[in-house]
Amino acid sequence: MGKESNYVSKQPDAEGIIHWTDEENQVWHDLVERQLKCIPGKACDEYMKGLELLDLPKDRIPQLHELNEVLERETGWQVAAVPALIPFDEFFRLLANKQFPVATFIRTREEFDYLQEPDIFHEIFGHCPLLTNPAFAHFTHQYGKLGYAATPKERVYLARLYWFTVEFGLLQTDEGIRIYGGGILSSPAETEYAVNSDKPERHPLKALDALRTPYRIDIIQPVYYTINSVDELFEISDMDIMALVREAMELGLFEPKFPPKDAA
């Protein structure tokens, strides 16, 4: 957001259909097939249920209206086609209106393993299954409303809470660690690392701590925060998050657990 993108989103036609090339559909197929091999026993049950509800095609990129039929029925959400990068104002406005922004481009073969920008695979495969879950959908809606009303400085703090929940959140379950964050669930390397590696720190989520934790988007995460159930997101939604943001601003950030970008 606010940076230049190397990608250009595709525009829907008059009927709302996006026309994908054979190669783009093949990239989708290969990404989905690869990730479906990674997530069993690692993704949380709520995500797997959402994946079943969405019934994503494997041979082609789904059309947005296909997703909207399911999301609208389950939680009242929709997906909205957006350019590759959008301003924070627009991002929060969409979430506040129960519209999840989906950049309508897919990564090239050259960036198959890692892409800094969220493409349609990340947004749909990573996030949309959990938007069928009432707690996750409610949390994302509340977050959008808070962000839309926040100042630019407050939004920087809010972004950290989103990062450590919606993007990189983990569950601590009776069966062990499970993933609900879409940033992990769309990455085979991080799916394996987040659940099975002993290298990252995993801490029970305290919203104030997450608001104070620095992160980098271009590395495997050194720190994750865990909740015990997706339903805990209801409780977090009901907190006075903006009071916690102001407290986090007064306390300042924790020391980063990663080297500066130019030294990495």
PDB file of C-alpha atoms in Angstrom:
ATOM      1  CA  MET A   1       0.000   0.000   0.000  1.00  0.00           C
ATOM      2  CA  GLY A   2       1.530   3.252  -1.066  1.00  0.00           C
ATOM      3  CA  LYS A   3       4.314   1.489  -3.012  1.00  0.00           C
ATOM      4  CA  GLU A   4       4.577   0.726  -6.692  1.00  0.00           C
ATOM      5  CA  SER A   5       3.584  -2.742  -7.828  1.00  0.00           C
ATOM      6  CA  ASN A   6       5.169  -4.768 -10.600  1.00  0.00           C
ATOM      7  CA  TYR A   7       1.756  -6.305 -11.252  1.00  0.00           C
ATOM      8  CA  VAL A   8      -1.396  -4.946 -12.838  1.00  0.00           C
ATOM      9  CA  SER A   9      -4.761  -6.261 -11.674  1.00  0.00           C
ATOM     10  CA  LYS A  10      -7.169  -7.541 -14.304  1.00  0.00           C
ATOM     11  CA  GLN A  11     -10.457  -5.721 -14.728  1.00  0.00           C
ATOM     12  CA  PRO A  12     -13.733  -7.680 -14.729  1.00  0.00           C
ATOM     13  CA  ASP A  13     -15.789  -7.448 -17.919  1.00  0.00           C
ATOM     14  CA  ALA A  14     -19.356  -6.085 -18.071  1.00  0.00           C
ATOM     15  CA  GLU A  15     -20.663  -9.341 -16.577  1.00  0.00           C
ATOM     16  CA  GLY A  16     -18.123  -9.241 -13.740  1.00  0.00           C
ATOM     17  CA  ILE A  17     -16.012 -12.028 -15.251  1.00  0.00           C
ATOM     18  CA  ILE A  18     -12.219 -11.835 -15.146  1.00  0.00           C
ATOM     19  CA  HIS A  19     -10.521 -13.490 -18.101  1.00  0.00           C
ATOM     20  CA  TRP A  20      -7.426 -15.417 -17.046  1.00  0.00           C
ATOM     21  CA  THR A  21      -4.849 -16.907 -19.381  1.00  0.00           C
ATOM     22  CA  ASP A  22      -4.119 -20.629 -19.503  1.00  0.00           C
ATOM     23  CA  GLU A  23      -0.763 -19.974 -17.821  1.00  0.00           C
ATOM     24  CA  GLU A  24      -2.377 -17.970 -15.013  1.00  0.00           C
ATOM     25  CA  ASN A  25      -4.876 -20.764 -14.401  1.00  0.00           C
ATOM     26  CA  GLN A  26      -2.017 -23.275 -14.414  1.00  0.00           C
ATOM     27  CA  VAL A  27      -0.094 -21.232 -11.819  1.00  0.00           C
ATOM     28  CA  TRP A  28      -3.230 -21.246  -9.635  1.00  0.00           C
ATOM     29  CA  HIS A  29      -3.563 -25.009 -10.068  1.00  0.00           C
ATOM     30  CA  ASP A  30       0.072 -25.626  -9.141  1.00  0.00           C
ATOM     31  CA  LEU A  31      -0.058 -23.315  -6.112  1.00  0.00           C
ATOM     32  CA  VAL A  32      -3.267 -24.907  -4.807  1.00  0.00           C
ATOM     33  CA  GLU A  33      -2.062 -28.473  -5.344  1.00  0.00           C
ATOM     34  CA  ARG A  34       1.215 -27.738  -3.565  1.00  0.00           C
ATOM     35  CA  GLN A  35      -0.436 -26.093  -0.585  1.00  0.00           C
ATOM     36  CA  LEU A  36      -3.128 -28.764  -0.234  1.00  0.00           C
ATOM     37  CA  LYS A  37      -0.305 -31.235   0.398  1.00  0.00           C
ATOM     38  CA  CYS A  38       1.129 -29.000   3.164  1.00  0.00           C
ATOM     39  CA  ILE A  39      -1.860 -28.013   5.266  1.00  0.00           C
ATOM     40  CA  PRO A  40      -3.442 -31.278   6.540  1.00  0.00           C
ATOM     41  CA  GLY A  41      -2.745 -31.561  10.269  1.00  0.00           C
ATOM     42  CA  LYS A  42      -1.413 -28.001  10.319  1.00  0.00           C
ATOM     43  CA  ALA A  43      -4.349 -25.762   9.325  1.00  0.00           C
ATOM     44  CA  CYS A  44      -7.045 -25.260  11.952  1.00  0.00           C
ATOM     45  CA  ASP A  45     -10.381 -27.087  11.671  1.00  0.00           C
ATOM     46  CA  GLU A  46     -12.269 -23.836  10.995  1.00  0.00           C
ATOM     47  CA  TYR A  47     -10.057 -23.128   7.995  1.00  0.00           C
ATOM     48  CA  MET A  48     -10.492 -26.650   6.623  1.00  0.00           C
ATOM     49  CA  LYS A  49     -14.261 -26.349   7.017  1.00  0.00           C
ATOM     50  CA  GLY A  50     -14.194 -23.017   5.156  1.00  0.00           C
ATOM     51  CA  LEU A  51     -12.123 -24.550   2.371  1.00  0.00           C
ATOM     52  CA  GLU A  52     -14.764 -27.249   2.039  1.00  0.00           C
ATOM     53  CA  LEU A  53     -17.575 -24.679   1.957  1.00  0.00           C
ATOM     54  CA  LEU A  54     -15.863 -22.592  -0.726  1.00  0.00           C
ATOM     55  CA  ASP A  55     -15.109 -25.683  -2.834  1.00  0.00           C
ATOM     56  CA  LEU A  56     -12.457 -23.790  -4.798  1.00  0.00           C
ATOM     57  CA  PRO A  57     -11.779 -25.010  -8.320  1.00  0.00           C
ATOM     58  CA  LYS A  58      -8.301 -26.465  -8.755  1.00  0.00           C
ATOM     59  CA  ASP A  59      -8.037 -26.164 -12.526  1.00  0.00           C
ATOM     60  CA  ARG A  60      -8.748 -22.411 -12.754  1.00  0.00           C
ATOM     61  CA  ILE A  61      -8.823 -19.219 -10.725  1.00  0.00           C
ATOM     62  CA  PRO A  62     -12.308 -18.843  -9.219  1.00  0.00           C
ATOM     63  CA  GLN A  63     -14.518 -15.963 -10.265  1.00  0.00           C
ATOM     64  CA  LEU A  64     -15.319 -13.546  -7.447  1.00  0.00           C
ATOM     65  CA  HIS A  65     -19.085 -14.062  -7.699  1.00  0.00           C
ATOM     66  CA  GLU A  66     -18.551 -17.764  -6.905  1.00  0.00           C
ATOM     67  CA  LEU A  67     -16.856 -16.824  -3.625  1.00  0.00           C
ATOM     68  CA  ASN A  68     -19.449 -14.163  -2.852  1.00  0.00           C
ATOM     69  CA  GLU A  69     -22.315 -16.639  -2.994  1.00  0.00           C
ATOM     70  CA  VAL A  70     -20.752 -18.671  -0.173  1.00  0.00           C
ATOM     71  CA  LEU A  71     -19.398 -15.785   1.918  1.00  0.00           C
ATOM     72  CA  GLU A  72     -22.661 -13.845   1.751  1.00  0.00           C
ATOM     73  CA  ARG A  73     -24.605 -16.905   2.876  1.00  0.00           C
ATOM     74  CA  GLU A  74     -22.239 -17.781   5.740  1.00  0.00           C
ATOM     75  CA  THR A  75     -21.212 -14.421   7.241  1.00  0.00           C
ATOM     76  CA  GLY A  76     -22.554 -11.599   5.059  1.00  0.00           C
ATOM     77  CA  TRP A  77     -19.136 -10.883   3.551  1.00  0.00           C
ATOM     78  CA  GLN A  78     -18.102 -10.295  -0.056  1.00  0.00           C
ATOM     79  CA  VAL A  79     -14.807 -10.055  -1.892  1.00  0.00           C
ATOM     80  CA  ALA A  80     -14.037  -6.925  -3.904  1.00  0.00           C
ATOM     81  CA  ALA A  81     -11.669  -6.658  -6.882  1.00  0.00           C
ATOM     82  CA  VAL A  82      -8.943  -4.056  -6.236  1.00  0.00           C
ATOM     83  CA  PRO A  83      -5.742  -2.871  -7.941  1.00  0.00           C
ATOM     84  CA  ALA A  84      -2.485  -4.532  -6.973  1.00  0.00           C
ATOM     85  CA  LEU A  85      -1.882  -2.031  -4.144  1.00  0.00           C
ATOM     86  CA  ILE A  86      -4.500   0.190  -2.509  1.00  0.00           C
ATOM     87  CA  PRO A  87      -4.288   3.071   0.004  1.00  0.00           C
ATOM     88  CA  PHE A  88      -4.900   2.278   3.676  1.00  0.00           C
ATOM     89  CA  ASP A  89      -8.086   4.400   3.606  1.00  0.00           C
ATOM     90  CA  GLU A  90      -9.581   2.172   0.939  1.00  0.00           C
ATOM     91  CA  PHE A  91      -8.378  -1.023   2.644  1.00  0.00           C
ATOM     92  CA  PHE A  92     -10.076  -0.112   5.926  1.00  0.00           C
ATOM     93  CA  ARG A  93     -13.190   1.236   4.193  1.00  0.00           C
ATOM     94  CA  LEU A  94     -13.695  -2.066   2.402  1.00  0.00           C
ATOM     95  CA  LEU A  95     -13.240  -4.138   5.581  1.00  0.00           C
ATOM     96  CA  ALA A  96     -15.597  -1.811   7.459  1.00  0.00           C
ATOM     97  CA  ASN A  97     -18.194  -2.621   4.762  1.00  0.00           C
ATOM     98  CA  LYS A  98     -17.594  -6.384   4.977  1.00  0.00           C
ATOM     99  CA  GLN A  99     -15.760  -6.444   1.680  1.00  0.00           C
ATOM    100  CA  PHE A 100     -12.449  -8.255   1.582  1.00  0.00           C
ATOM    101  CA  PRO A 101     -10.059  -6.697  -0.967  1.00  0.00           C
ATOM    102  CA  VAL A 102      -8.701  -9.131  -3.544  1.00  0.00           C
ATOM    103  CA  ALA A 103      -6.013  -7.965  -5.945  1.00  0.00           C
ATOM    104  CA  THR A 104      -6.958  -9.537  -9.262  1.00  0.00           C
ATOM    105  CA  PHE A 105      -3.540 -10.660 -10.442  1.00  0.00           C
ATOM    106  CA  ILE A 106      -1.605 -13.854  -9.852  1.00  0.00           C
ATOM    107  CA  ARG A 107       2.135 -14.188  -9.358  1.00  0.00           C
ATOM    108  CA  THR A 108       4.399 -15.189 -12.214  1.00  0.00           C
ATOM    109  CA  ARG A 109       6.246 -18.484 -12.365  1.00  0.00           C
ATOM    110  CA  GLU A 110       9.455 -16.560 -11.478  1.00  0.00           C
ATOM    111  CA  GLU A 111       7.928 -15.531  -8.118  1.00  0.00           C
ATOM    112  CA  PHE A 112       6.131 -18.817  -7.535  1.00  0.00           C
ATOM    113  CA  ASP A 113       7.684 -19.497  -4.110  1.00  0.00           C
ATOM    114  CA  TYR A 114       7.547 -16.041  -2.595  1.00  0.00           C
ATOM    115  CA  LEU A 115       5.803 -12.786  -3.421  1.00  0.00           C
ATOM    116  CA  GLN A 116       5.837  -9.700  -1.180  1.00  0.00           C
ATOM    117  CA  GLU A 117       2.546  -8.399  -2.553  1.00  0.00           C
ATOM    118  CA  PRO A 118      -0.703 -10.207  -1.765  1.00  0.00           C
ATOM    119  CA  ASP A 119      -1.955 -11.792  -4.996  1.00  0.00           C
ATOM    120  CA  ILE A 120      -5.269 -13.531  -5.681  1.00  0.00           C
ATOM    121  CA  PHE A 121      -3.898 -16.876  -4.479  1.00  0.00           C
ATOM    122  CA  HIS A 122      -2.853 -15.427  -1.117  1.00  0.00           C
ATOM    123  CA  GLU A 123      -6.137 -13.560  -0.646  1.00  0.00           C
ATOM    124  CA  ILE A 124      -8.475 -16.347  -1.717  1.00  0.00           C
ATOM    125  CA  PHE A 125      -6.672 -19.482  -0.570  1.00  0.00           C
ATOM    126  CA  GLY A 126      -5.103 -17.864   2.500  1.00  0.00           C
ATOM    127  CA  HIS A 127      -7.950 -15.743   3.853  1.00  0.00           C
ATOM    128  CA  CYS A 128     -11.340 -16.498   2.310  1.00  0.00           C
ATOM    129  CA  PRO A 129     -11.907 -19.912   3.957  1.00  0.00           C
ATOM    130  CA  LEU A 130     -11.860 -18.289   7.411  1.00  0.00           C
ATOM    131  CA  LEU A 131     -14.176 -15.497   6.300  1.00  0.00           C
ATOM    132  CA  THR A 132     -16.867 -18.207   6.459  1.00  0.00           C
ATOM    133  CA  ASN A 133     -16.235 -18.326  10.238  1.00  0.00           C
ATOM    134  CA  PRO A 134     -18.354 -15.893  12.322  1.00  0.00           C
ATOM    135  CA  ALA A 135     -15.622 -15.047  14.853  1.00  0.00           C
ATOM    136  CA  PHE A 136     -12.944 -14.387  12.231  1.00  0.00           C
ATOM    137  CA  ALA A 137     -15.392 -12.436  10.054  1.00  0.00           C
ATOM    138  CA  HIS A 138     -16.533 -10.309  13.024  1.00  0.00           C
ATOM    139  CA  PHE A 139     -12.956  -9.564  14.091  1.00  0.00           C
ATOM    140  CA  THR A 140     -11.997  -8.497  10.560  1.00  0.00           C
ATOM    141  CA  HIS A 141     -15.091  -6.266  10.324  1.00  0.00           C
ATOM    142  CA  GLN A 142     -14.386  -4.587  13.671  1.00  0.00           C
ATOM    143  CA  TYR A 143     -10.759  -4.125  12.696  1.00  0.00           C
ATOM    144  CA  GLY A 144     -11.834  -2.385   9.484  1.00  0.00           C
ATOM    145  CA  LYS A 145     -14.122   0.004  11.351  1.00  0.00           C
ATOM    146  CA  LEU A 146     -11.378   0.893  13.850  1.00  0.00           C
ATOM    147  CA  GLY A 147      -8.785   1.376  11.146  1.00  0.00           C
ATOM    148  CA  TYR A 148     -11.037   3.568   9.036  1.00  0.00           C
ATOM    149  CA  ALA A 149     -11.525   5.977  11.962  1.00  0.00           C
ATOM    150  CA  ALA A 150      -7.875   5.879  13.115  1.00  0.00           C
ATOM    151  CA  THR A 151      -5.081   8.374  12.473  1.00  0.00           C
ATOM    152  CA  PRO A 152      -2.162   7.372  10.233  1.00  0.00           C
ATOM    153  CA  LYS A 153       0.064   6.813  13.281  1.00  0.00           C
ATOM    154  CA  GLU A 154      -2.583   4.697  15.021  1.00  0.00           C
ATOM    155  CA  ARG A 155      -2.957   2.618  11.859  1.00  0.00           C
ATOM    156  CA  VAL A 156       0.710   1.647  11.983  1.00  0.00           C
ATOM    157  CA  TYR A 157       0.088   0.114  15.417  1.00  0.00           C
ATOM    158  CA  LEU A 158      -3.183  -1.480  14.346  1.00  0.00           C
ATOM    159  CA  ALA A 159      -1.369  -3.106  11.426  1.00  0.00           C
ATOM    160  CA  ARG A 160       0.678  -5.141  13.902  1.00  0.00           C
ATOM    161  CA  LEU A 161      -2.439  -6.645  15.479  1.00  0.00           C
ATOM    162  CA  TYR A 162      -3.694  -7.626  12.017  1.00  0.00           C
ATOM    163  CA  TRP A 163      -0.297  -9.080  11.160  1.00  0.00           C
ATOM    164  CA  PHE A 164      -0.138 -11.331  14.219  1.00  0.00           C
ATOM    165  CA  THR A 165      -3.751 -12.522  13.898  1.00  0.00           C
ATOM    166  CA  VAL A 166      -5.276 -12.424  10.417  1.00  0.00           C
ATOM    167  CA  GLU A 167      -1.939 -12.896   8.631  1.00  0.00           C
ATOM    168  CA  PHE A 168       0.254 -14.920  11.004  1.00  0.00           C
ATOM    169  CA  GLY A 169      -1.975 -16.154  13.817  1.00  0.00           C
ATOM    170  CA  LEU A 170      -1.651 -19.601  15.413  1.00  0.00           C
ATOM    171  CA  LEU A 171      -3.997 -21.658  17.581  1.00  0.00           C
ATOM    172  CA  GLN A 172      -2.831 -23.664  20.588  1.00  0.00           C
ATOM    173  CA  THR A 173      -5.166 -26.690  20.495  1.00  0.00           C
ATOM    174  CA  ASP A 174      -5.377 -30.037  22.290  1.00  0.00           C
ATOM    175  CA  GLU A 175      -3.920 -31.588  19.137  1.00  0.00           C
ATOM    176  CA  GLY A 176      -1.019 -29.109  19.065  1.00  0.00           C
ATOM    177  CA  ILE A 177      -0.279 -25.948  17.095  1.00  0.00           C
ATOM    178  CA  ARG A 178      -2.682 -25.162  14.262  1.00  0.00           C
ATOM    179  CA  ILE A 179      -2.641 -22.260  11.797  1.00  0.00           C
ATOM    180  CA  TYR A 180      -5.355 -19.707  11.103  1.00  0.00           C
ATOM    181  CA  GLY A 181      -3.246 -16.863   9.627  1.00  0.00           C
ATOM    182  CA  GLY A 182      -3.540 -16.516   5.854  1.00  0.00           C
ATOM    183  CA  GLY A 183       0.051 -15.365   5.436  1.00  0.00           C
ATOM    184  CA  ILE A 184       1.173 -18.750   6.740  1.00  0.00           C
ATOM    185  CA  LEU A 185      -1.515 -20.819   5.031  1.00  0.00           C
ATOM    186  CA  SER A 186      -0.524 -19.536   1.585  1.00  0.00           C
ATOM    187  CA  SER A 187       3.191 -20.327   2.127  1.00  0.00           C
ATOM    188  CA  PRO A 188       4.458 -23.938   2.142  1.00  0.00           C
ATOM    189  CA  ALA A 189       7.741 -23.039   3.852  1.00  0.00           C
ATOM    190  CA  GLU A 190       6.073 -21.047   6.626  1.00  0.00           C
ATOM    191  CA  THR A 191       3.296 -23.634   7.069  1.00  0.00           C
ATOM    192  CA  GLU A 192       5.922 -26.227   7.967  1.00  0.00           C
ATOM    193  CA  TYR A 193       8.060 -23.805   9.993  1.00  0.00           C
ATOM    194  CA  ALA A 194       5.227 -22.277  12.060  1.00  0.00           C
ATOM    195  CA  VAL A 195       3.968 -25.654  13.261  1.00  0.00           C
ATOM    196  CA  ASN A 196       7.024 -27.908  13.462  1.00  0.00           C
ATOM    197  CA  SER A 197      10.139 -25.761  13.925  1.00  0.00           C
ATOM    198  CA  ASP A 198      11.575 -25.104  17.388  1.00  0.00           C
ATOM    199  CA  LYS A 199      13.181 -21.850  16.180  1.00  0.00           C
ATOM    200  CA  PRO A 200      10.342 -19.304  16.413  1.00  0.00           C
ATOM    201  CA  GLU A 201       9.019 -17.879  19.651  1.00  0.00           C
ATOM    202  CA  ARG A 202       5.332 -18.594  20.269  1.00  0.00           C
ATOM    203  CA  HIS A 203       3.557 -16.544  22.921  1.00  0.00           C
ATOM    204  CA  PRO A 204      -0.075 -16.456  24.078  1.00  0.00           C
ATOM    205  CA  LEU A 205      -1.662 -13.451  22.417  1.00  0.00           C
ATOM    206  CA  LYS A 206      -2.039 -10.309  24.464  1.00  0.00           C
ATOM    207  CA  ALA A 207      -3.353  -7.581  22.191  1.00  0.00           C
ATOM    208  CA  LEU A 208      -1.084  -4.953  23.771  1.00  0.00           C
ATOM    209  CA  ASP A 209       1.996  -7.101  23.130  1.00  0.00           C
ATOM    210  CA  ALA A 210       1.053  -7.677  19.485  1.00  0.00           C
ATOM    211  CA  LEU A 211       0.572  -3.924  18.990  1.00  0.00           C
ATOM    212  CA  ARG A 212       4.149  -3.383  20.249  1.00  0.00           C
ATOM    213  CA  THR A 213       5.879  -6.158  18.276  1.00  0.00           C
ATOM    214  CA  PRO A 214       7.848  -5.134  15.162  1.00  0.00           C
ATOM    215  CA  TYR A 215       7.689  -7.370  12.105  1.00  0.00           C
ATOM    216  CA  ARG A 216       9.161  -7.639   8.642  1.00  0.00           C
ATOM    217  CA  ILE A 217       7.155  -8.782   5.650  1.00  0.00           C
ATOM    218  CA  ASP A 218      10.057 -10.328   3.737  1.00  0.00           C
ATOM    219  CA  ILE A 219      11.277 -12.978   6.196  1.00  0.00           C
ATOM    220  CA  ILE A 220       9.961 -16.096   7.890  1.00  0.00           C
ATOM    221  CA  GLN A 221       8.491 -14.812  11.156  1.00  0.00           C
ATOM    222  CA  PRO A 222      10.636 -15.128  14.313  1.00  0.00           C
ATOM    223  CA  VAL A 223       7.622 -14.533  16.622  1.00  0.00           C
ATOM    224  CA  TYR A 224       4.052 -15.847  16.532  1.00  0.00           C
ATOM    225  CA  TYR A 225       1.141 -15.225  18.889  1.00  0.00           C
ATOM    226  CA  THR A 226      -1.294 -17.994  19.782  1.00  0.00           C
ATOM    227  CA  ILE A 227      -4.921 -18.052  20.833  1.00  0.00           C
ATOM    228  CA  ASN A 228      -6.738 -21.131  22.135  1.00  0.00           C
ATOM    229  CA  SER A 229      -9.758 -20.893  19.862  1.00  0.00           C
ATOM    230  CA  VAL A 230     -10.854 -18.847  16.858  1.00  0.00           C
ATOM    231  CA  ASP A 231     -13.773 -17.779  19.054  1.00  0.00           C
ATOM    232  CA  GLU A 232     -11.285 -15.764  21.151  1.00  0.00           C
ATOM    233  CA  LEU A 233     -11.329 -13.282  18.262  1.00  0.00           C
ATOM    234  CA  PHE A 234     -14.840 -12.310  19.435  1.00  0.00           C
ATOM    235  CA  GLU A 235     -13.357 -11.334  22.824  1.00  0.00           C
ATOM    236  CA  ILE A 236     -10.526  -9.344  21.230  1.00  0.00           C
ATOM    237  CA  SER A 237     -13.082  -7.535  19.034  1.00  0.00           C
ATOM    238  CA  ASP A 238     -14.944  -6.441  22.179  1.00  0.00           C
ATOM    239  CA  MET A 239     -11.844  -4.904  23.828  1.00  0.00           C
ATOM    240  CA  ASP A 240     -11.172  -1.185  23.684  1.00  0.00           C
ATOM    241  CA  ILE A 241      -8.492  -1.701  21.044  1.00  0.00           C
ATOM    242  CA  MET A 242      -7.877   1.999  20.504  1.00  0.00           C
ATOM    243  CA  ALA A 243      -7.138   2.497  24.214  1.00  0.00           C
ATOM    244  CA  LEU A 244      -4.580  -0.298  23.858  1.00  0.00           C
ATOM    245  CA  VAL A 245      -3.154   1.399  20.754  1.00  0.00           C
ATOM    246  CA  ARG A 246      -2.661   4.610  22.740  1.00  0.00           C
ATOM    247  CA  GLU A 247      -1.020   2.629  25.547  1.00  0.00           C
ATOM    248  CA  ALA A 248       1.261   0.879  23.037  1.00  0.00           C
ATOM    249  CA  MET A 249       2.253   4.252  21.586  1.00  0.00           C
ATOM    250  CA  GLU A 250       3.239   5.467  25.057  1.00  0.00           C
ATOM    251  CA  LEU A 251       5.171   2.305  25.922  1.00  0.00           C
ATOM    252  CA  GLY A 252       6.936   2.036  22.565  1.00  0.00           C
ATOM    253  CA  LEU A 253       7.961  -1.021  20.579  1.00  0.00           C
ATOM    254  CA  PHE A 254       9.708  -4.160  21.757  1.00  0.00           C
ATOM    255  CA  GLU A 255      13.212  -4.857  20.480  1.00  0.00           C
ATOM    256  CA  PRO A 256      12.999  -6.484  17.026  1.00  0.00           C
ATOM    257  CA  LYS A 257      13.796 -10.207  16.873  1.00  0.00           C
ATOM    258  CA  PHE A 258      15.334  -9.796  13.415  1.00  0.00           C
ATOM    259  CA  PRO A 259      18.237  -7.848  11.909  1.00  0.00           C
ATOM    260  CA  PRO A 260      17.663  -4.516  10.145  1.00  0.00           C
ATOM    261  CA  LYS A 261      16.643  -4.985   6.518  1.00  0.00           C
ATOM    262  CA  ASP A 262      19.945  -3.746   5.079  1.00  0.00           C
ATOM    263  CA  ALA A 263      21.892  -6.142   7.346  1.00  0.00           C
ATOM    264  CA  ALA A 264      19.692  -9.173   6.710  1.00  0.00           C
TER     265      ALA A 264
END
